[in-house]
CSV table of C-alpha atoms in Angstrom, one decimal:
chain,number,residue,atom,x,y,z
A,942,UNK,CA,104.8,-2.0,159.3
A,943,UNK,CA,107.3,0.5,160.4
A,944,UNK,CA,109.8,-0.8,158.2
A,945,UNK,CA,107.5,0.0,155.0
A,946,UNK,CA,107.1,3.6,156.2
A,947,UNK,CA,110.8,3.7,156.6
A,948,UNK,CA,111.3,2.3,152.8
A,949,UNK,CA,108.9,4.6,151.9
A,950,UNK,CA,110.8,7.3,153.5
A,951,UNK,CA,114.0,6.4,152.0
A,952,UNK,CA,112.3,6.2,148.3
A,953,UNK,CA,111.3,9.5,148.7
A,954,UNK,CA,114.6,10.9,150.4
A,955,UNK,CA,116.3,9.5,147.4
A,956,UNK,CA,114.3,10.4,144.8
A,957,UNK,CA,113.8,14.0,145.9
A,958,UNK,CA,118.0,14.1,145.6
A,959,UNK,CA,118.0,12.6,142.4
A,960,UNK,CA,115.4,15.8,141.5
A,961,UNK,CA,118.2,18.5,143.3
A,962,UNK,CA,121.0,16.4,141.5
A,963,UNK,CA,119.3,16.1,138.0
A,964,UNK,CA,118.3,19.9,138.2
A,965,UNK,CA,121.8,21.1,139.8
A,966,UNK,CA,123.5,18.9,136.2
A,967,UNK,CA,120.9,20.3,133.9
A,968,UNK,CA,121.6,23.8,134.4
A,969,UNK,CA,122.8,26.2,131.3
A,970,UNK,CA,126.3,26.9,131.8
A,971,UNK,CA,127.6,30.2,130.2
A,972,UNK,CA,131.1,30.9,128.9
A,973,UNK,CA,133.8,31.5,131.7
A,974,UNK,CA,135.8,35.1,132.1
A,975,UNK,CA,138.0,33.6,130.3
A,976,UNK,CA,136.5,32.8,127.4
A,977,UNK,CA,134.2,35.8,126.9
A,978,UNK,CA,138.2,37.5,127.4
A,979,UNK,CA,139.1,36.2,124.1
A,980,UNK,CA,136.5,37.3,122.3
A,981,UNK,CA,138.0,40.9,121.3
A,982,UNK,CA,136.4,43.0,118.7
A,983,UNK,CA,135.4,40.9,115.6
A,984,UNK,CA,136.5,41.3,112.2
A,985,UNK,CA,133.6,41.9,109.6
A,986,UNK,CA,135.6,41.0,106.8
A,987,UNK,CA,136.7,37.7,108.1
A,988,UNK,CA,133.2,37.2,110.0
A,989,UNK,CA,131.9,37.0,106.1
A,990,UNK,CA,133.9,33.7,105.8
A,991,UNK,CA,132.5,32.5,108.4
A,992,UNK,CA,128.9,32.9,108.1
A,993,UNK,CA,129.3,31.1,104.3
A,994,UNK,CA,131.4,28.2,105.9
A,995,UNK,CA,128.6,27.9,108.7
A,996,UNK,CA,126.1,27.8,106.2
A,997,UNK,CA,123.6,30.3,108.3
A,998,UNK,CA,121.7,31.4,105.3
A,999,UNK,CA,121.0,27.9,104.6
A,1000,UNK,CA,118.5,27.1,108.0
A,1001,UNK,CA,117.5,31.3,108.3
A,1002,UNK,CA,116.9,32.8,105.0
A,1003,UNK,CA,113.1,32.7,104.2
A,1004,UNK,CA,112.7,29.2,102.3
A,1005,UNK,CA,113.0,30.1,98.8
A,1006,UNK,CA,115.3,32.8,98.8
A,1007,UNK,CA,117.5,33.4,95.9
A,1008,UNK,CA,120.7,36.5,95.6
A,1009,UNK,CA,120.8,39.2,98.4
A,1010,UNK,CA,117.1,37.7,100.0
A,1011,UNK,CA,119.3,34.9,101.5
A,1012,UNK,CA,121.2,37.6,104.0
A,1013,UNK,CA,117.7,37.9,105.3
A,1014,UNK,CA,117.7,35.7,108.1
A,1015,UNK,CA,114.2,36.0,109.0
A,1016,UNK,CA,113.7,32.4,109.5
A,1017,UNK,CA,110.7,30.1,109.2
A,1018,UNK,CA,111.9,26.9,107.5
A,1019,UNK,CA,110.7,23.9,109.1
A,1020,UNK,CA,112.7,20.7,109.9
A,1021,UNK,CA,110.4,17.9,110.6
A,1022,UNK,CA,112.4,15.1,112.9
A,1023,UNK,CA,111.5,12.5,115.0
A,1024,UNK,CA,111.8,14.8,117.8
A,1025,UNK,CA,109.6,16.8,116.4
A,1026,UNK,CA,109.3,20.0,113.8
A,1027,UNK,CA,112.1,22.6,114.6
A,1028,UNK,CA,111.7,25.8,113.4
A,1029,UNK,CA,114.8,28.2,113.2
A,1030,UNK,CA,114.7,31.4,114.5
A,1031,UNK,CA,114.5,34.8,113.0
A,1032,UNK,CA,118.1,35.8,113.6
A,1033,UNK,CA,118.7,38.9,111.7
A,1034,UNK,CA,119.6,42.4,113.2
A,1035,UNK,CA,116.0,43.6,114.3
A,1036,UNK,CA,115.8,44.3,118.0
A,1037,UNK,CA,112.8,43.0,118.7
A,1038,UNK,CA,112.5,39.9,116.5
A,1039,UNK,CA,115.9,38.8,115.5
A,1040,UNK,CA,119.2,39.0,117.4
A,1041,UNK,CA,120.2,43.0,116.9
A,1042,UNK,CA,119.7,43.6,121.0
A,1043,UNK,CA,122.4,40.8,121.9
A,1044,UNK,CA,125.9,41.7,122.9
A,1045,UNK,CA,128.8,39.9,121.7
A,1046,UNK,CA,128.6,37.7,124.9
A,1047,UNK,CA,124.9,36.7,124.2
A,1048,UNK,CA,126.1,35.8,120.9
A,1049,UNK,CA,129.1,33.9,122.1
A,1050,UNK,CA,127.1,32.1,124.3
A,1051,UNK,CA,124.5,31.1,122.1
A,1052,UNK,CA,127.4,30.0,119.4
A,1053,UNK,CA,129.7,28.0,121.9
A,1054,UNK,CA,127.1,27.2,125.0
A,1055,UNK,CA,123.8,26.8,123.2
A,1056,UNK,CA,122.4,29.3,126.2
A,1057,UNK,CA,120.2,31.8,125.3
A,1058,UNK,CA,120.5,35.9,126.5
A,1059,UNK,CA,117.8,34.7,128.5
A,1060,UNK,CA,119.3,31.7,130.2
A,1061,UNK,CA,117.4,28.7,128.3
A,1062,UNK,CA,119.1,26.1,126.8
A,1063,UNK,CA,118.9,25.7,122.9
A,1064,UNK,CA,117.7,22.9,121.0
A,1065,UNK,CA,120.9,21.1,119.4
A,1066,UNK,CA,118.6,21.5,115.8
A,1067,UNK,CA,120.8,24.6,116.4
A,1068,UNK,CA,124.1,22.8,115.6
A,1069,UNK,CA,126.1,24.2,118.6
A,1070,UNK,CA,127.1,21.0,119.0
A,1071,UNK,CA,129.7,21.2,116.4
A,1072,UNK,CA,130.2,25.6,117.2
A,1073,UNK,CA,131.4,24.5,120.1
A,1074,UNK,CA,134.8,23.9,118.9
A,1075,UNK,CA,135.4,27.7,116.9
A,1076,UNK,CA,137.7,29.7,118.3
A,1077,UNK,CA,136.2,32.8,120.1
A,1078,UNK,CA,137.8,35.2,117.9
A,1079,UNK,CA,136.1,33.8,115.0
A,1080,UNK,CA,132.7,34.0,116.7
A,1081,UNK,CA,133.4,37.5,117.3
A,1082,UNK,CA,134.4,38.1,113.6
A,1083,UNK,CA,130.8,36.5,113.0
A,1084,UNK,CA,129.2,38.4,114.9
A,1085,UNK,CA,130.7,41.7,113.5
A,1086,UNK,CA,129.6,40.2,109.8
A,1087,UNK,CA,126.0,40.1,111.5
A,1088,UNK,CA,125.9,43.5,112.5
A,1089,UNK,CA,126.2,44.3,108.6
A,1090,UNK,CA,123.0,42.6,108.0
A,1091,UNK,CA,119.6,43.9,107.3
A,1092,UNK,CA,116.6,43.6,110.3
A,1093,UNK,CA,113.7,41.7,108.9
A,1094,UNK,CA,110.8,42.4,111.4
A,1095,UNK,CA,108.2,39.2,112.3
A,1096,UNK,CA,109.1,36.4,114.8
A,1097,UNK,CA,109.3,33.2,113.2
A,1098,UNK,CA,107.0,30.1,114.5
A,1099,UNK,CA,107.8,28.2,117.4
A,1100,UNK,CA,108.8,24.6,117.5
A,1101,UNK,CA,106.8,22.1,117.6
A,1102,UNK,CA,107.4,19.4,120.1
A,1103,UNK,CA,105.7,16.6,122.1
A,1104,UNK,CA,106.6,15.4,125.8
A,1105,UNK,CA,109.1,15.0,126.8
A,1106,UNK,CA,111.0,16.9,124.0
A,1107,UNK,CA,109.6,20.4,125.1
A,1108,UNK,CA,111.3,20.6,128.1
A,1109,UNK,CA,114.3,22.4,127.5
A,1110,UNK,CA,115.8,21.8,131.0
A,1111,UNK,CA,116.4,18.0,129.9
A,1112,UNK,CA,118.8,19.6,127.2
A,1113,UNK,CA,121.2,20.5,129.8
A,1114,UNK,CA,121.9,16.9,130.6
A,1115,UNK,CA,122.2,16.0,126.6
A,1116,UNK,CA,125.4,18.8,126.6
A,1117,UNK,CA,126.5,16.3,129.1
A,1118,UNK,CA,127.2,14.0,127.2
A,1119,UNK,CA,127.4,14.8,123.4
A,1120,UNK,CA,128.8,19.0,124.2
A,1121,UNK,CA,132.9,19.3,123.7
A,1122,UNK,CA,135.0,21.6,122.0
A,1123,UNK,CA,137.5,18.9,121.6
A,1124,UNK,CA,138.2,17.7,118.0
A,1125,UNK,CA,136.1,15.1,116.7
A,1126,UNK,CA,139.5,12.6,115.0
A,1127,UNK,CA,142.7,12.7,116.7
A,1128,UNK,CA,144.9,13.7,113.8
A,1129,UNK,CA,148.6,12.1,114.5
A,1130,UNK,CA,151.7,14.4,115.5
A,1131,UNK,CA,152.8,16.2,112.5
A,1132,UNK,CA,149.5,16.7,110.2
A,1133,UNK,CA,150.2,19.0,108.0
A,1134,UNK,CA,148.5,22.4,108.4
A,1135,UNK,CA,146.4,21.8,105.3
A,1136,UNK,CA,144.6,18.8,107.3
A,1137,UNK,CA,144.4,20.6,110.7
A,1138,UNK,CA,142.6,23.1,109.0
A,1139,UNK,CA,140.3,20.8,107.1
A,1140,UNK,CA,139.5,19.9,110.6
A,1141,UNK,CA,138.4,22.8,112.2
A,1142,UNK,CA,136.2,24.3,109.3
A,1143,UNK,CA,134.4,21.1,108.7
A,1144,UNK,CA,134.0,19.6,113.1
A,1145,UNK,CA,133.4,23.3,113.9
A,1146,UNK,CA,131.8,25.9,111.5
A,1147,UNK,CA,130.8,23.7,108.3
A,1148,UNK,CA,129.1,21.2,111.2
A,1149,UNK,CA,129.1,18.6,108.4
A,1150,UNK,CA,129.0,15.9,111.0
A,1151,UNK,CA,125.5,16.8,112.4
A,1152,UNK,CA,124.3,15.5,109.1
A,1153,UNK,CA,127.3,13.2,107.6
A,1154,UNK,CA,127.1,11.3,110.6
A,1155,UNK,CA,124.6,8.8,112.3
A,1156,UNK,CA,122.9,9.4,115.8
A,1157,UNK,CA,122.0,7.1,118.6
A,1158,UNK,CA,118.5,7.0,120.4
A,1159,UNK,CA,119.4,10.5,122.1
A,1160,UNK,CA,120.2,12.6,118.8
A,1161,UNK,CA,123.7,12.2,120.6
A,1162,UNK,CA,126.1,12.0,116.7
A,1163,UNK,CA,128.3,8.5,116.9
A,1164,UNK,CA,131.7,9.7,117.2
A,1165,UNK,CA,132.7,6.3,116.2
A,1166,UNK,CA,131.4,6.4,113.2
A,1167,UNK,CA,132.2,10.6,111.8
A,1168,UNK,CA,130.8,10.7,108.6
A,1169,UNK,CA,130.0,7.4,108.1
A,1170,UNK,CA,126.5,8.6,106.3
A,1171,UNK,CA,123.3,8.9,107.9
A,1172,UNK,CA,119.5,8.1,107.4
A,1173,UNK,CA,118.1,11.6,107.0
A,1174,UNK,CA,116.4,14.0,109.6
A,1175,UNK,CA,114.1,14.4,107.6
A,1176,UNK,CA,111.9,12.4,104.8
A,1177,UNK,CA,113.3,9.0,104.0
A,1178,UNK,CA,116.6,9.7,102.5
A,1179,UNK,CA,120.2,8.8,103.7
A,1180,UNK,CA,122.7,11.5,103.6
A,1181,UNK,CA,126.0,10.0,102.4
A,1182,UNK,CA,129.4,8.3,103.8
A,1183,UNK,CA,131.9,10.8,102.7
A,1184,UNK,CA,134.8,8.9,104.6
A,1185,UNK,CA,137.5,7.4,102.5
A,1186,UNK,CA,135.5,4.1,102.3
A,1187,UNK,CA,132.0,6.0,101.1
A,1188,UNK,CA,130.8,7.4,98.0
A,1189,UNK,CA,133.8,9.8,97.3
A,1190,UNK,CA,136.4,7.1,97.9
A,1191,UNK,CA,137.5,7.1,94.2
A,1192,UNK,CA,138.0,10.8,94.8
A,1193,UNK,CA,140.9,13.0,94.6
A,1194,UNK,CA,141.4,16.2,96.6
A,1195,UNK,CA,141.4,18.1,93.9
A,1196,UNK,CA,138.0,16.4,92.6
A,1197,UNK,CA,136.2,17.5,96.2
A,1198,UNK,CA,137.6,21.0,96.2
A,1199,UNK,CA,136.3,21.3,92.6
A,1200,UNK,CA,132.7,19.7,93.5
A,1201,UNK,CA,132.9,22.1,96.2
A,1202,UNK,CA,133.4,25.5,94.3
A,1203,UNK,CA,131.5,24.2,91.0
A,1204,UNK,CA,128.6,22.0,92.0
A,1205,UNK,CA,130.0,18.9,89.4
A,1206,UNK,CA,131.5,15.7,90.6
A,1207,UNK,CA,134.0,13.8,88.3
A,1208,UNK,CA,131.7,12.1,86.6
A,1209,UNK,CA,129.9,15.7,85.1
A,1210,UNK,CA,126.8,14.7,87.5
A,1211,UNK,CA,125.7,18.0,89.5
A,1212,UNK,CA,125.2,18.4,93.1
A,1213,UNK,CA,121.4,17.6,94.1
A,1214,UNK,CA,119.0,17.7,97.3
A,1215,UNK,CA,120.3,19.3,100.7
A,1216,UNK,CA,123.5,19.4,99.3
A,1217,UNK,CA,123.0,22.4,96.9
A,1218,UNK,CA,122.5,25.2,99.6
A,1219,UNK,CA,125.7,23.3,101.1
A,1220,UNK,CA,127.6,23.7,98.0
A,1221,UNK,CA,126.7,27.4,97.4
A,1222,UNK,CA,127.8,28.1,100.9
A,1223,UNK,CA,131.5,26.3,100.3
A,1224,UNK,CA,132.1,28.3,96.6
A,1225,UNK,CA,132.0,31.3,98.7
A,1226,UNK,CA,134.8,30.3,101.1
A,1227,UNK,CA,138.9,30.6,99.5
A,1228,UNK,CA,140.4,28.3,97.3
A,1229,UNK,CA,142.5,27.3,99.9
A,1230,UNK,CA,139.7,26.3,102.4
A,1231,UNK,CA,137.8,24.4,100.4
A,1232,UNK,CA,141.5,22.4,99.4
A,1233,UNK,CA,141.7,22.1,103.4
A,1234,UNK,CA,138.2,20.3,103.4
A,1235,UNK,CA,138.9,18.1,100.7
A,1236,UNK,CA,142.8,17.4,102.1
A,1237,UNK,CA,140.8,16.2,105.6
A,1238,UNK,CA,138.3,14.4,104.3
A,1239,UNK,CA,140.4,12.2,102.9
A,1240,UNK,CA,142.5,12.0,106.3
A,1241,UNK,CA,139.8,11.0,108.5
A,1242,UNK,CA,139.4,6.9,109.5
A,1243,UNK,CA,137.2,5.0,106.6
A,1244,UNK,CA,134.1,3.7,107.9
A,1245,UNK,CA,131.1,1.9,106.4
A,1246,UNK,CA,127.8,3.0,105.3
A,1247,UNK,CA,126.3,4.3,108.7
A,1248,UNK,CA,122.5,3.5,107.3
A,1249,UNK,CA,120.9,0.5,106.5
A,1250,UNK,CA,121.4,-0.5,103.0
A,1251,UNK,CA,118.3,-0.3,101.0
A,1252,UNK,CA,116.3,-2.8,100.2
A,1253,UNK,CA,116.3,-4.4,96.7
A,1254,UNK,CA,113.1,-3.8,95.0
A,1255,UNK,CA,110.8,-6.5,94.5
């Protein structure tokens, strides 16, 4: 039986390295020198556009909030997945509660990284994911708008999550494979400027993709298929194709741009669901942004519907 012990052996021996090796690839990983070197002092003013274009107020503010209550990111909605219920974080300026002890650094890594001050790895709910590809200076300008904020005081709820979705460790390997701050669509030699920065406001801060676009088993988003539409996170919905080929095919730029400052789509229908927080967010960016958006939405490869169609009623 000696060779059994010795198989045994070997299991063991292997599966303890698997253990170093899966520990050793799931560890947080901070910015570089580097990177933390382009930071610089942020820019309140132009932080502002960035906080509406990433749509903070939308996931933070108290649920419910209307006018100046939505720059109280206090937290406290809750997004019920199959993963779980997430519930986003309290991140306004009080020290104790919100974000108001974190440097610039702990905010950059948090944006870019997903790593907390602390050294834990965020869940991707938090759509640093997409973050990932904003240029330092911009996170610094964001964090500068922050700092302008009021402190709310009260720690929102935690999340909650069953096995093996609690342990944040595993998230380390998920950046792995789904964390880049390469662009999403390879945009050919000579885009114009309009489209390049259609593509960075909506694949970094607008993070339209984390909704716009289906996921695989691992909440991984299919590349393949960017904004192809996507059964909801939450309820039973679908969020829709905007590629060339989905719902706003028929579309102009100039019909997009105008559905994103006014709410109305060609037709004199009026923005509904999820979408309205969305739109409020967009009408405070420029004119020029929002004709970015629009000019790269309708660059981006046409896909179809990434959800099941629905079923005809009987």
């Amino acid at each position: 039986m000696g060779w059994l012990r010795k198989l045994i052996g070997a299991v063991v021996v292997l599966g303890g390295a698997g253990a170093v090796a899966g520990w050793a690839l799931s560890a947080p990983v901070r910015l570089d020198a580097a990177a933390v070197g382009q930071l610089g002092p942020g820019d309140a003013a132009k932080g502002k556009r960035i906080f509406f274009a990433g749509g903070c107020t939308s996931c933070h503010a108290k649920p419910g909030s209307k006018g100046n209550a939505r720059l109280e990111l206090a937290g406290g909605l809750e997004l019920k997945t199959p993963f779980g219920t997430f519930v986003p974080p309290n991140i306004s300026q009080d020290q104790k509660d919100g974000i108001g002890a974190w440097s610039e650094e702990d905010f950059a890594n948090a944006m870019l990284k997903g790593v907390s001050p602390s050294g834990e790895h965020f869940y991707p709910a938090f759509p640093y994911a997409s973050y990932a590809r904003m240029k330092p200076a911009d996170v610094a300008d964001l964090y500068a708008f922050m700092k302008t904020l009021p402190a709310v005081a009260g720690k929102a709820p935690g999340h909650r999550l069953s096995f093996p979705f609690n342990i944040r460790r595993g998230i380390g390997l998920w950046k792995r494979l789904y964390l880049s701050p390469e662009p999403v669509i390879a945009l050919p030699d000579g885009a114009p400027d309009k489209v390049l920065a259609g593509r960075y406001l909506v694949e970094g801060p607008g993070h339209c993709g984390e909704c716009h676009t289906p996921r695989d088993f691992a909440g991984g988003v299919k590349k393949a298929e960017w904004l192809a539409g996507a059964v909801a996170a939450e309820g039973s919905g679908v969020v829709p194709n905007i590629t060339p080929q989905g719902g706003p095919k028929d579309w102009s730029e100039a019909d997009i741009a105008n559905y994103l400052e006014t709410g109305f789509t060609p037709d004199f229908d009026s923005v509904g669901g999820a979408m309205v927080d969305v739109q409020r967010n967009m009408a405070q960016l420029t004119a020029d942004d929002r004709a970015a958006i629009a000019a790269y939405l309708k660059a981006v490869p046409p896909h179809p519907n990434g959800y099941p169609a629905r079923k005809p009623a009987s």
